Tab-separated table of C-alpha atoms in Angstrom:
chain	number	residue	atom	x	y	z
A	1	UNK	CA	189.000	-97.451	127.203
A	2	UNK	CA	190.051	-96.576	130.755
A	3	UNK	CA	188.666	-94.843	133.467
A	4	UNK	CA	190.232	-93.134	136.546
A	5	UNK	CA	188.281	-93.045	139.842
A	6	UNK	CA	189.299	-89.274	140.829
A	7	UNK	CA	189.289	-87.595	144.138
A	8	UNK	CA	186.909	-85.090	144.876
A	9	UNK	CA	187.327	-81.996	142.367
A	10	UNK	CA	189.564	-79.194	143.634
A	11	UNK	CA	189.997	-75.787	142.520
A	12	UNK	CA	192.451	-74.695	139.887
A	13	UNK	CA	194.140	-72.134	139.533
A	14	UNK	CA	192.627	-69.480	136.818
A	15	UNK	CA	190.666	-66.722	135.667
A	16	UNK	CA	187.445	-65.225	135.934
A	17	UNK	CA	185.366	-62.250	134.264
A	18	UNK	CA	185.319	-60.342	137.151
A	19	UNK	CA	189.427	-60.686	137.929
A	20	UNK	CA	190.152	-59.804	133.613
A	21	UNK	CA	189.885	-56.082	133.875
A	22	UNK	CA	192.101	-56.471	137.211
A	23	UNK	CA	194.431	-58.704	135.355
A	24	UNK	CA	194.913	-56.325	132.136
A	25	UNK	CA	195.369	-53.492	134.577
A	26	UNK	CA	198.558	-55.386	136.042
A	27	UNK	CA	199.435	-56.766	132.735
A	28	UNK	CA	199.863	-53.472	131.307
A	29	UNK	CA	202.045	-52.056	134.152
A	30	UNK	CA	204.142	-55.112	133.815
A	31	UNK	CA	204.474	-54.370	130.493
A	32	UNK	CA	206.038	-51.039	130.974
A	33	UNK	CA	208.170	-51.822	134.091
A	34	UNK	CA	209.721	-55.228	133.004
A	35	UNK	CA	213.054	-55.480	132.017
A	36	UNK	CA	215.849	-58.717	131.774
A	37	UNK	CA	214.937	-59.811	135.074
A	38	UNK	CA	211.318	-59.641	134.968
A	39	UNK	CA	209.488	-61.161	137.365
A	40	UNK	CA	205.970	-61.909	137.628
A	41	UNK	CA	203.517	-60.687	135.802
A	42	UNK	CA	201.196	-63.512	134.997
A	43	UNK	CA	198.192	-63.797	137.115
A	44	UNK	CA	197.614	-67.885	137.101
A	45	UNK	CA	198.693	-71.261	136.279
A	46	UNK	CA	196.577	-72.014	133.520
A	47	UNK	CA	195.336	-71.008	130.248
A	48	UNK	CA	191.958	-69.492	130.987
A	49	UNK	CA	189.421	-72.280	130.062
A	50	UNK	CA	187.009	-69.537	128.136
A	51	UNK	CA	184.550	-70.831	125.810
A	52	UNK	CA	186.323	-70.861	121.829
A	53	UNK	CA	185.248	-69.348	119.328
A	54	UNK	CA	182.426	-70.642	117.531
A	55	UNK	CA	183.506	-70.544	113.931
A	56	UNK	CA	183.485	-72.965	111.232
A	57	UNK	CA	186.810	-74.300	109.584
A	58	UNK	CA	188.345	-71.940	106.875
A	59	UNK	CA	190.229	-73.139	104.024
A	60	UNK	CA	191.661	-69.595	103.226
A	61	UNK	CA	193.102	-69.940	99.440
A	62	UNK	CA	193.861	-66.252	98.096
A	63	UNK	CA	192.109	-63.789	97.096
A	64	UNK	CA	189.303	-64.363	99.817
A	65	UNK	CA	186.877	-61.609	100.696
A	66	UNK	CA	186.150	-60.545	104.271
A	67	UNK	CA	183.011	-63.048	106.029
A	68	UNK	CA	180.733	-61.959	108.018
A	69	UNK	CA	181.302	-60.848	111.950
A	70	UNK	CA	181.119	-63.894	114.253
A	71	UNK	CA	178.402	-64.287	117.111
A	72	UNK	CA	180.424	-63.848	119.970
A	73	UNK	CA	179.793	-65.973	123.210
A	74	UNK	CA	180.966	-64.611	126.364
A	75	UNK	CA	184.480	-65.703	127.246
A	76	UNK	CA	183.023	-68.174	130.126
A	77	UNK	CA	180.594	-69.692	128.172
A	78	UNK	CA	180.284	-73.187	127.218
A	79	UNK	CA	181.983	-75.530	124.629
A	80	UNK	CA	180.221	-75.751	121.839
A	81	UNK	CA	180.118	-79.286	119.607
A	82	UNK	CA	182.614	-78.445	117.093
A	83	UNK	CA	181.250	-79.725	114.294
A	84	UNK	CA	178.960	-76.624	114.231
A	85	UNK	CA	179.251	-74.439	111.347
A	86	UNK	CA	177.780	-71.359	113.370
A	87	UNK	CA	180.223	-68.663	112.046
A	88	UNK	CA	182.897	-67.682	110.559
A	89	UNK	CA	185.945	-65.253	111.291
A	90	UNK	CA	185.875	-61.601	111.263
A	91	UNK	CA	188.207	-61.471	108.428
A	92	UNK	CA	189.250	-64.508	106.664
A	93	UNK	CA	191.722	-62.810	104.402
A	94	UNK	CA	195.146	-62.796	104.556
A	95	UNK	CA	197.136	-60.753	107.785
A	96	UNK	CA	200.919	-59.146	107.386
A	97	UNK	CA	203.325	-61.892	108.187
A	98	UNK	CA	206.883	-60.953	107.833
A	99	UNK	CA	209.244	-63.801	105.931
A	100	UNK	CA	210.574	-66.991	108.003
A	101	UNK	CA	213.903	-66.090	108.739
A	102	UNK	CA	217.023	-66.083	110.761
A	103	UNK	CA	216.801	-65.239	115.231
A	104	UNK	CA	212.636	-65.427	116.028
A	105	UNK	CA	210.399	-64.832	113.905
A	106	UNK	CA	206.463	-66.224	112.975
A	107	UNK	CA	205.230	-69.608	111.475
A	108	UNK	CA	201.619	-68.821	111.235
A	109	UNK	CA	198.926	-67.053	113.826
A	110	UNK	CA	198.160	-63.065	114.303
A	111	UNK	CA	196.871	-61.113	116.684
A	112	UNK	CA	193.239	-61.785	115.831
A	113	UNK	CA	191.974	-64.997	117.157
A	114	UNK	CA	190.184	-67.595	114.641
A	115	UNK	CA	190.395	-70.877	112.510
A	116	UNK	CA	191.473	-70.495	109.071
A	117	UNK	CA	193.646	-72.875	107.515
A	118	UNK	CA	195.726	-72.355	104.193
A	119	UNK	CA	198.851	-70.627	103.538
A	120	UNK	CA	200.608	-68.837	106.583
A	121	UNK	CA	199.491	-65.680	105.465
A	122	UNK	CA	196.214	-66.830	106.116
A	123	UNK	CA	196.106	-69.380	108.606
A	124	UNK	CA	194.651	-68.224	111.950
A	125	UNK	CA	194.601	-69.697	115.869
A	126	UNK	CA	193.118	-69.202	118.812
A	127	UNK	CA	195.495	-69.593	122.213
A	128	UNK	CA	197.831	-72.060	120.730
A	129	UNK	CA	198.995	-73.571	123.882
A	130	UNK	CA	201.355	-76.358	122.861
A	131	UNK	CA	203.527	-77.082	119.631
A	132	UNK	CA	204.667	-80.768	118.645
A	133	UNK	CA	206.831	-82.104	115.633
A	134	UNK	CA	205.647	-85.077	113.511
A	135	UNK	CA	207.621	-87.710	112.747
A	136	UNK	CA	207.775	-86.377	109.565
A	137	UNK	CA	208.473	-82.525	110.342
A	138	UNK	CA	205.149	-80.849	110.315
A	139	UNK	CA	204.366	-79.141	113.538
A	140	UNK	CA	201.001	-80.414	115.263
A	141	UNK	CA	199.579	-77.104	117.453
A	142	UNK	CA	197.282	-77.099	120.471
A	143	UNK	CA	194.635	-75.052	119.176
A	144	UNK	CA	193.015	-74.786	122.992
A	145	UNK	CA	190.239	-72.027	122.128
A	146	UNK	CA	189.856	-73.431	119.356
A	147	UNK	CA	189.384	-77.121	120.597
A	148	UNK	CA	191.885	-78.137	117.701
A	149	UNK	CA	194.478	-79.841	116.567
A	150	UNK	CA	196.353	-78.151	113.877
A	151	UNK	CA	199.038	-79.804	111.458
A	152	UNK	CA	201.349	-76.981	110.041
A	153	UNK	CA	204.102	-77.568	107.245
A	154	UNK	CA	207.467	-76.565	107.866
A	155	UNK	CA	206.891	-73.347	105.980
A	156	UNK	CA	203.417	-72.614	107.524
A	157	UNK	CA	200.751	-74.536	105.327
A	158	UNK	CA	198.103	-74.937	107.845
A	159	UNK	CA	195.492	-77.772	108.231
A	160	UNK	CA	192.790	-78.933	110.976
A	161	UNK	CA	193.772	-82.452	111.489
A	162	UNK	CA	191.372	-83.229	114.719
A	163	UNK	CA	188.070	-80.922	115.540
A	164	UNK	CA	185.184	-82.834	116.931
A	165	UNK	CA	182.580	-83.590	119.317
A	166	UNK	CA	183.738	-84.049	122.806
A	167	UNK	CA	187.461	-82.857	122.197
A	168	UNK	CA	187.720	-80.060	124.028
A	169	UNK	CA	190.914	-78.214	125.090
A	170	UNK	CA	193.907	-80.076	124.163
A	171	UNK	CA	197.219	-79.356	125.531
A	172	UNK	CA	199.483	-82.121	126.115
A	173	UNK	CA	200.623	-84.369	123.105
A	174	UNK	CA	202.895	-87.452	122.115
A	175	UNK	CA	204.622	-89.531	119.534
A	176	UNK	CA	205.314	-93.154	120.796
A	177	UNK	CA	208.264	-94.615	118.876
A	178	UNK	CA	205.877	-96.939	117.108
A	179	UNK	CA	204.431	-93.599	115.120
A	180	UNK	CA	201.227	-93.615	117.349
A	181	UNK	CA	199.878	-90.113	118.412
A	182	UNK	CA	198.084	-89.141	121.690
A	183	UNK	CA	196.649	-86.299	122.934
A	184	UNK	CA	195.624	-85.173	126.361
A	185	UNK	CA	192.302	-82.644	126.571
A	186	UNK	CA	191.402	-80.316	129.988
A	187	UNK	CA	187.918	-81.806	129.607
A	188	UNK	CA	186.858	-85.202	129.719
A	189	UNK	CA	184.545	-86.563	126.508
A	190	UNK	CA	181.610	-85.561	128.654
A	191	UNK	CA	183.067	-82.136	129.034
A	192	UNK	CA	183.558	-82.518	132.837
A	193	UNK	CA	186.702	-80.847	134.126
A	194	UNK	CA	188.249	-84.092	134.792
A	195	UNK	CA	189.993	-84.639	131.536
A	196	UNK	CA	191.006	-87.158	128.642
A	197	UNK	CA	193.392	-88.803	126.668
A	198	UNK	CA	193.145	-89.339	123.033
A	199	UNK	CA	194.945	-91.674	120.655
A	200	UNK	CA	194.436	-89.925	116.838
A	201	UNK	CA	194.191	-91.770	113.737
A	202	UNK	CA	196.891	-89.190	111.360
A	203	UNK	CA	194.909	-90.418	108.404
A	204	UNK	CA	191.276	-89.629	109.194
A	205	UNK	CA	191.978	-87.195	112.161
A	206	UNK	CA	189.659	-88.912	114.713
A	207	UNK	CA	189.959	-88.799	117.904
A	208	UNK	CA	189.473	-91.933	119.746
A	209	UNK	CA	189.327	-91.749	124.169
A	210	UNK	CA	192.399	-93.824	125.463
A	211	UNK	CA	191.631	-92.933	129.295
A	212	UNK	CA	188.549	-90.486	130.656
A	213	UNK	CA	188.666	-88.432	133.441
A	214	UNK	CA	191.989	-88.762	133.821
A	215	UNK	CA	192.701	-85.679	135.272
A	216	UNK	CA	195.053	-82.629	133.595
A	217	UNK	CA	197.602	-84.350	132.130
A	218	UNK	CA	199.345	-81.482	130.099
A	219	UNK	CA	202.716	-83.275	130.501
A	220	UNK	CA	203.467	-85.846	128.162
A	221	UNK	CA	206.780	-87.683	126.890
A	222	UNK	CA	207.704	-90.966	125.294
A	223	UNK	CA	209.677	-93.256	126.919
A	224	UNK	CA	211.233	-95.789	124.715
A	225	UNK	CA	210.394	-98.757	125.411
A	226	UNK	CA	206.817	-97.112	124.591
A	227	UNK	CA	205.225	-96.057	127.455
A	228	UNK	CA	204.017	-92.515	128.782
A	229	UNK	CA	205.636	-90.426	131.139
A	230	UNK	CA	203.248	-88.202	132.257
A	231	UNK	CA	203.013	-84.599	134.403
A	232	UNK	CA	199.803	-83.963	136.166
A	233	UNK	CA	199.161	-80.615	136.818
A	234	UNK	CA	196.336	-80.911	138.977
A	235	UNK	CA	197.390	-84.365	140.967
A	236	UNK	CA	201.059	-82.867	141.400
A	237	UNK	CA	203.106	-86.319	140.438
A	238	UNK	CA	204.380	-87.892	138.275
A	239	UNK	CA	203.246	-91.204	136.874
A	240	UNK	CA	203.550	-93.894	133.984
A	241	UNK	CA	201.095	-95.261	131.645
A	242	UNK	CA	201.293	-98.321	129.680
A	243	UNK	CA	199.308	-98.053	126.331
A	244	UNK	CA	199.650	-101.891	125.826
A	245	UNK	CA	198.405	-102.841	129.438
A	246	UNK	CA	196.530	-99.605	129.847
A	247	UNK	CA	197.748	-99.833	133.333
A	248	UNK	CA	198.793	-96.417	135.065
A	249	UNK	CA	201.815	-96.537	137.443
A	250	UNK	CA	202.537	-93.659	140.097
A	251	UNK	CA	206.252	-92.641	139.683
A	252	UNK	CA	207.093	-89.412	141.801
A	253	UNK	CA	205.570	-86.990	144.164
A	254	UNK	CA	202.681	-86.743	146.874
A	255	UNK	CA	199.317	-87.379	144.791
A	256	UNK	CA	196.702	-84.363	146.029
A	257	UNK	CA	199.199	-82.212	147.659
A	258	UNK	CA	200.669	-79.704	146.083
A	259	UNK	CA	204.313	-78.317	147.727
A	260	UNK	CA	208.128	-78.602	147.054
A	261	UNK	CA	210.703	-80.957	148.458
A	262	UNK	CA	212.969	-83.505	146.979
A	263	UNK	CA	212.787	-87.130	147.358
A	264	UNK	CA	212.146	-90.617	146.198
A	265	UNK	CA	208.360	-91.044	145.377
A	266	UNK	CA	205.842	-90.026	147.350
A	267	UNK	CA	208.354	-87.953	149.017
A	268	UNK	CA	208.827	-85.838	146.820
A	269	UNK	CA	206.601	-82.997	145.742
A	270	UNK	CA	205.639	-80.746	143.486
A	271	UNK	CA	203.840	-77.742	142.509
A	272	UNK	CA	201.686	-77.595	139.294
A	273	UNK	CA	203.342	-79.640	136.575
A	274	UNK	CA	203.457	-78.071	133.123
A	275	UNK	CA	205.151	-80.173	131.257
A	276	UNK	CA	207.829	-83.145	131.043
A	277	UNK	CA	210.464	-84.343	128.587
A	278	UNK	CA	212.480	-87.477	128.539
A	279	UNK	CA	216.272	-87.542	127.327
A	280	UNK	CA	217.528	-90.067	125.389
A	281	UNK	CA	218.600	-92.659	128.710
A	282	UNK	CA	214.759	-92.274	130.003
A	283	UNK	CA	215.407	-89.616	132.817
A	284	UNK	CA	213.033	-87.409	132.914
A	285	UNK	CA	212.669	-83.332	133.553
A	286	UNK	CA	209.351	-81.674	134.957
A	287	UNK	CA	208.680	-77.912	134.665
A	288	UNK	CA	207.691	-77.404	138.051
A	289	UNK	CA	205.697	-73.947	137.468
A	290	UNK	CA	204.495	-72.506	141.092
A	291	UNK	CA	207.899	-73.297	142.800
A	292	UNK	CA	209.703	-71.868	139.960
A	293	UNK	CA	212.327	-74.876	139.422
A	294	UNK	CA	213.349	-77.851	137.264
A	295	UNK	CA	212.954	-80.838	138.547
A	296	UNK	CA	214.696	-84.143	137.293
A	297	UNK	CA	213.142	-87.880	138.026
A	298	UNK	CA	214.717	-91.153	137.748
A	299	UNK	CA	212.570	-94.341	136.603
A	300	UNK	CA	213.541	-95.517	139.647
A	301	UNK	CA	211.521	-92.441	141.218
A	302	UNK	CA	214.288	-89.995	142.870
A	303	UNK	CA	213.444	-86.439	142.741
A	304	UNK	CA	216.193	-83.869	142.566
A	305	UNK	CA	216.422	-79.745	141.755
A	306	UNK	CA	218.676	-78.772	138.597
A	307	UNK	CA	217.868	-75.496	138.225
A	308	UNK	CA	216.171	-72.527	139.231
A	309	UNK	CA	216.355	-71.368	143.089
A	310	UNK	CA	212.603	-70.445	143.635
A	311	UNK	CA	212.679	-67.065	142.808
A	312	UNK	CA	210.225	-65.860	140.555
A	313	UNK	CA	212.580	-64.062	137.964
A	314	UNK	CA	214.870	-64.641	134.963
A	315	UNK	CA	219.059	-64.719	136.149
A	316	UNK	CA	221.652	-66.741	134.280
A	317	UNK	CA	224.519	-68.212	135.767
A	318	UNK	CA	225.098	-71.591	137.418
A	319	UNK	CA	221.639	-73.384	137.334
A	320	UNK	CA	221.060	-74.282	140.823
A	321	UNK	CA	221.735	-70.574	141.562
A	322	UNK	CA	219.799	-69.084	139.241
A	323	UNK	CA	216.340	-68.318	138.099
A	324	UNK	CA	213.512	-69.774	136.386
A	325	UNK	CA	210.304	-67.846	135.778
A	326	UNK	CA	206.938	-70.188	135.762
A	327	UNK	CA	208.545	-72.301	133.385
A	328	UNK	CA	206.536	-74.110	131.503
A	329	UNK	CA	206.815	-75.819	127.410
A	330	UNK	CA	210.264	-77.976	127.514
A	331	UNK	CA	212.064	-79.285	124.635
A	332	UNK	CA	215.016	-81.269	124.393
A	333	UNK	CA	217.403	-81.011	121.522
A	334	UNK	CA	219.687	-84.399	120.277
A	335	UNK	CA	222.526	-83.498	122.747
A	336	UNK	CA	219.888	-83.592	125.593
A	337	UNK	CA	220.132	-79.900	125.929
A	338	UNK	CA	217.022	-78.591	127.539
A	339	UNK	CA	215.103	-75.396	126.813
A	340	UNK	CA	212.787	-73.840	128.864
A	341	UNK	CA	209.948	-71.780	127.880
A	342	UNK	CA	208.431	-69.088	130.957
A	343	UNK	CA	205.121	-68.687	131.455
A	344	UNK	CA	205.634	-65.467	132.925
A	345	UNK	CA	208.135	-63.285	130.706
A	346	UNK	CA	207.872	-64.849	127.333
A	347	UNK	CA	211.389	-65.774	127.608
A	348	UNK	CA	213.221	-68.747	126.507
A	349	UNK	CA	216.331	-70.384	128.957
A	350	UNK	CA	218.445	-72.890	128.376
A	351	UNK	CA	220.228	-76.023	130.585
A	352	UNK	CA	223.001	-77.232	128.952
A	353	UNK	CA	225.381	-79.302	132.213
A	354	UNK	CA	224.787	-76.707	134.692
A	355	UNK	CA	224.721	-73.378	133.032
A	356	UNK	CA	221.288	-71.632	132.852
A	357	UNK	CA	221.153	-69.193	129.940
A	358	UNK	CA	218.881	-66.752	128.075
A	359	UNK	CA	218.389	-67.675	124.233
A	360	UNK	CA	215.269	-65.717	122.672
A	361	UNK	CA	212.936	-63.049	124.603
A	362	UNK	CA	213.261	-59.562	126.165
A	363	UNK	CA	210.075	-58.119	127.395
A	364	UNK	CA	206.539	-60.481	126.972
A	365	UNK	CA	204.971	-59.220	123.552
A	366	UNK	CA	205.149	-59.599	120.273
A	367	UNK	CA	208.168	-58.814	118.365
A	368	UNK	CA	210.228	-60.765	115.479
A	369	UNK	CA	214.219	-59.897	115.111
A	370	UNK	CA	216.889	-61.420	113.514
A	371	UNK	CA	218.316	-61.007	117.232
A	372	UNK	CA	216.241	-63.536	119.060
A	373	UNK	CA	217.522	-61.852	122.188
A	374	UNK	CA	215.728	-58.660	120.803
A	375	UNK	CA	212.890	-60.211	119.930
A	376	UNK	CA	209.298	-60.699	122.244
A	377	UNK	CA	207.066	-63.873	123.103
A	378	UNK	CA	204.543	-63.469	125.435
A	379	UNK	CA	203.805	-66.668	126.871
A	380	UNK	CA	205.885	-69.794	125.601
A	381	UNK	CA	203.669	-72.296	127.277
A	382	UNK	CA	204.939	-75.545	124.793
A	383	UNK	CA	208.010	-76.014	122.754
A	384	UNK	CA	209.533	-78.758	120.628
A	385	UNK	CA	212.584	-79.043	118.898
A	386	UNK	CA	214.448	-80.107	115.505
A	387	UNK	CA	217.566	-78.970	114.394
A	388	UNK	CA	218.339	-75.897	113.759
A	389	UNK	CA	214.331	-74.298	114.606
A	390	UNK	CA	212.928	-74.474	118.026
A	391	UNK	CA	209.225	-74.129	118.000
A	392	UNK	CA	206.898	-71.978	120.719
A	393	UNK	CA	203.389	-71.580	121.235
A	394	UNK	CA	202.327	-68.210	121.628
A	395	UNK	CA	198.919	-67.560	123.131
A	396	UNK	CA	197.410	-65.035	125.490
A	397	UNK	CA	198.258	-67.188	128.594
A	398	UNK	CA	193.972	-67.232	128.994
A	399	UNK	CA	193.585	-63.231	129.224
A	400	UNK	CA	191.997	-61.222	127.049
A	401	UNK	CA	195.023	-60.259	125.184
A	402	UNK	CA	195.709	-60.582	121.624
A	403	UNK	CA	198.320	-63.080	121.070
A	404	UNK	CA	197.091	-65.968	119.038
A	405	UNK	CA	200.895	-67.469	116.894
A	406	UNK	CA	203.333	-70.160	116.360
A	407	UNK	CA	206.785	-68.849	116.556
A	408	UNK	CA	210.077	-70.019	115.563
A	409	UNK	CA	213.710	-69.735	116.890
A	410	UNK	CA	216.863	-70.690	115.001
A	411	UNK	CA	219.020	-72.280	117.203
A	412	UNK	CA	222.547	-71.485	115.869
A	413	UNK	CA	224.565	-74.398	116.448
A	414	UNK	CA	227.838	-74.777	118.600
A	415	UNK	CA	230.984	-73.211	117.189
């Protein structure tokens, strides 16, 4: 195990009970005055670290009849240990779900917040903040109120795979060539805000720490010769770690200090980092949220801008020129493409050379259509991607709001 010697604790960027009513208030005008260029209506950088809900595991099998209320904690309160059988759902029966289909629709998740497994009809999240796919196609979820990790079959079979003591609000995750899995928690295994990193055993679903207090590092990408690139939203660089050596290796930007500018390692900065990919030659793309641009880094450290132009909006056109709204979840499909999920609309973009475009997403809600264009996500804070479905998380962004799903895009393919 390894163990980071961290600067003194600084702020970030969030929520608070007495800012929620303020934030619905603006959330709801946004709602009614956004449109194709919508531009900021999000209210932080982070999914609001609110205490989960305290609710046993649910193996949902039909029919199931309704369980009892749960005993509600207060949204700030603390993590419970989640082996804990103190409750159980509201309603652990099944919820409408319309079909998988064509354009966006739902894998599993509903408005009401919980932790059911079972069929998709049944199966039930809380925040879903992050969306992976296996090596062999299931979909692994970051179940962040939930303190979760969720495996999910192509057609939406839904099982807890990690839920235990200490693991506490996972959001980054990784497959290593070699098959091994890792994920990266806001919390440390003490539950100090310092954070972790996992490595998970896919047969018995424990959770073993890899690095503590490590700091937030919600970005994570294979490279292939095996090691980790990694985004650190709270640090604001870029940096490498070497499962092997367990050796951690600063790669781009200005550790502490958060800003924008271009550059070759610690000349370069950035904003908060929510996430990272790596194409297939080992370069490397950073979803630079607060400064509202994509970033690319060389292993060799150089910083450059591909797209986006700082504005706080959602434009196509020529990438440089255009804009990118908080983006945040990245996925990369087997031509390097790159989408781009925004924090801030619900909308989905994508790079492909140097042409920024709009692929699934209107206004931020919740709405499937065959027309993915018609159709509304309201925060797609992690993506992945396999041919022909691209894959969103689709939480509540850490408000109060009821958006608690897995949703999925079908990418038509090039004519």
């Amino acid at each position: 195990m390894t163990s980071l010697t961290t600067a003194p604790k600084r702020s970030v960027p969030g929520y608070n009970m007495e800012t929620m009513a303020i934030i619905s208030g603006k959330a709801t005008l946004c709602a009614l005055t956004a449109s194709l260029l919508f531009v900021g209506c999000r209210f932080g950088d982070f999914s609001e670290d609110a205490g989960p809900i305290d609710a046993a595991v649910i193996d949902a099998t039909p029919p199931v009849p309704d369980a009892p209320p749960p005993d509600a904690e207060p949204p700030d309160a603390g993590v419970p240990d989640a082996a804990g059988p103190d409750a159980t759902p509201a309603d652990a029966g099944p919820h409408p779900i319309d079909p998988l289909g064509d354009g966006l629709s739902t894998l599993i998740g509903d408005s009401t917040a919980g932790l059911v497994n079972g069929p998709r009809e049944f199966a039930l999240l809380s925040n879903p903040v992050n969306v992976l796919v296996g090596p062999t196609g299931d979909i692994f979820v970051a179940d962040f109120g939930n303190n979760a990790i969720r495996q999910v079959t192509p057609n939406g079979d839904t099982t807890t795979l990690v839920r235990q003591p200490g693991f506490n609000r996972p959001f980054g995750m990784v497959f290593l060539p070699n098959g091994d899995f890792y994920v990266q928690t806001d919390r440390s295994s003490l539950d100090a805000e310092t954070g972790a990193l996992w490595k998970v055993d896919l047969v018995t679903g424990i959770a073993t720490i890899e690095v503590d207090d490590s700091g937030r590092w919600r970005g994570l990408a294979s490279l292939s010769d095996g090691r980790i690139a990694i985004g650190d939203a709270t640090d604001f660089t870029v940096k490498i770690y070497d499962p092997v050596l367990q050796t951690i290796t600063p790669l781009a930007g200005e550790a502490g200090v958060a800003g924008f500018g271009n550059g070759i390692g610690a000349a370069a900065q950035f904003n908060t980092i929510r996430d990272i990919v790596v194409t297939s030659d080992d370069n490397i793309y950073v979803s630079d949220a607060p400064n509202n641009r994509i970033r690319h880094v060389t292993l060799a450290g150089v910083v450059t801008t591909v797209a986006g132009n700082g504005l706080a909006a959602s434009t196509d056109g020529v990438a440089i020129a255009s804009s990118v709204n908080r983006p945040s979840g990245l996925a990369l499909d087997g031509d390097d493409v790159l989408y781009i999920g925004e924090f801030n609309s619900g909308m989905i973009r994508k790079l492909s050379g140097n042409v920024l475009t709009t692929v699934a997403g209107s206004l931020p809600g919740f709405s499937d259509n065959v027309d993915p264009l018609l159709g509304q996500l309201f925060s797609a804070e992690g993506l992945d991607f396999v041919a022909p479905n691209l894959y969103s998380s689709d939480g509540n962004a850490g408000g109060d709001e009821n958006f608690h799903r897995v949703r999925r895009i079908v990418i038509d393919a090039p004519e």
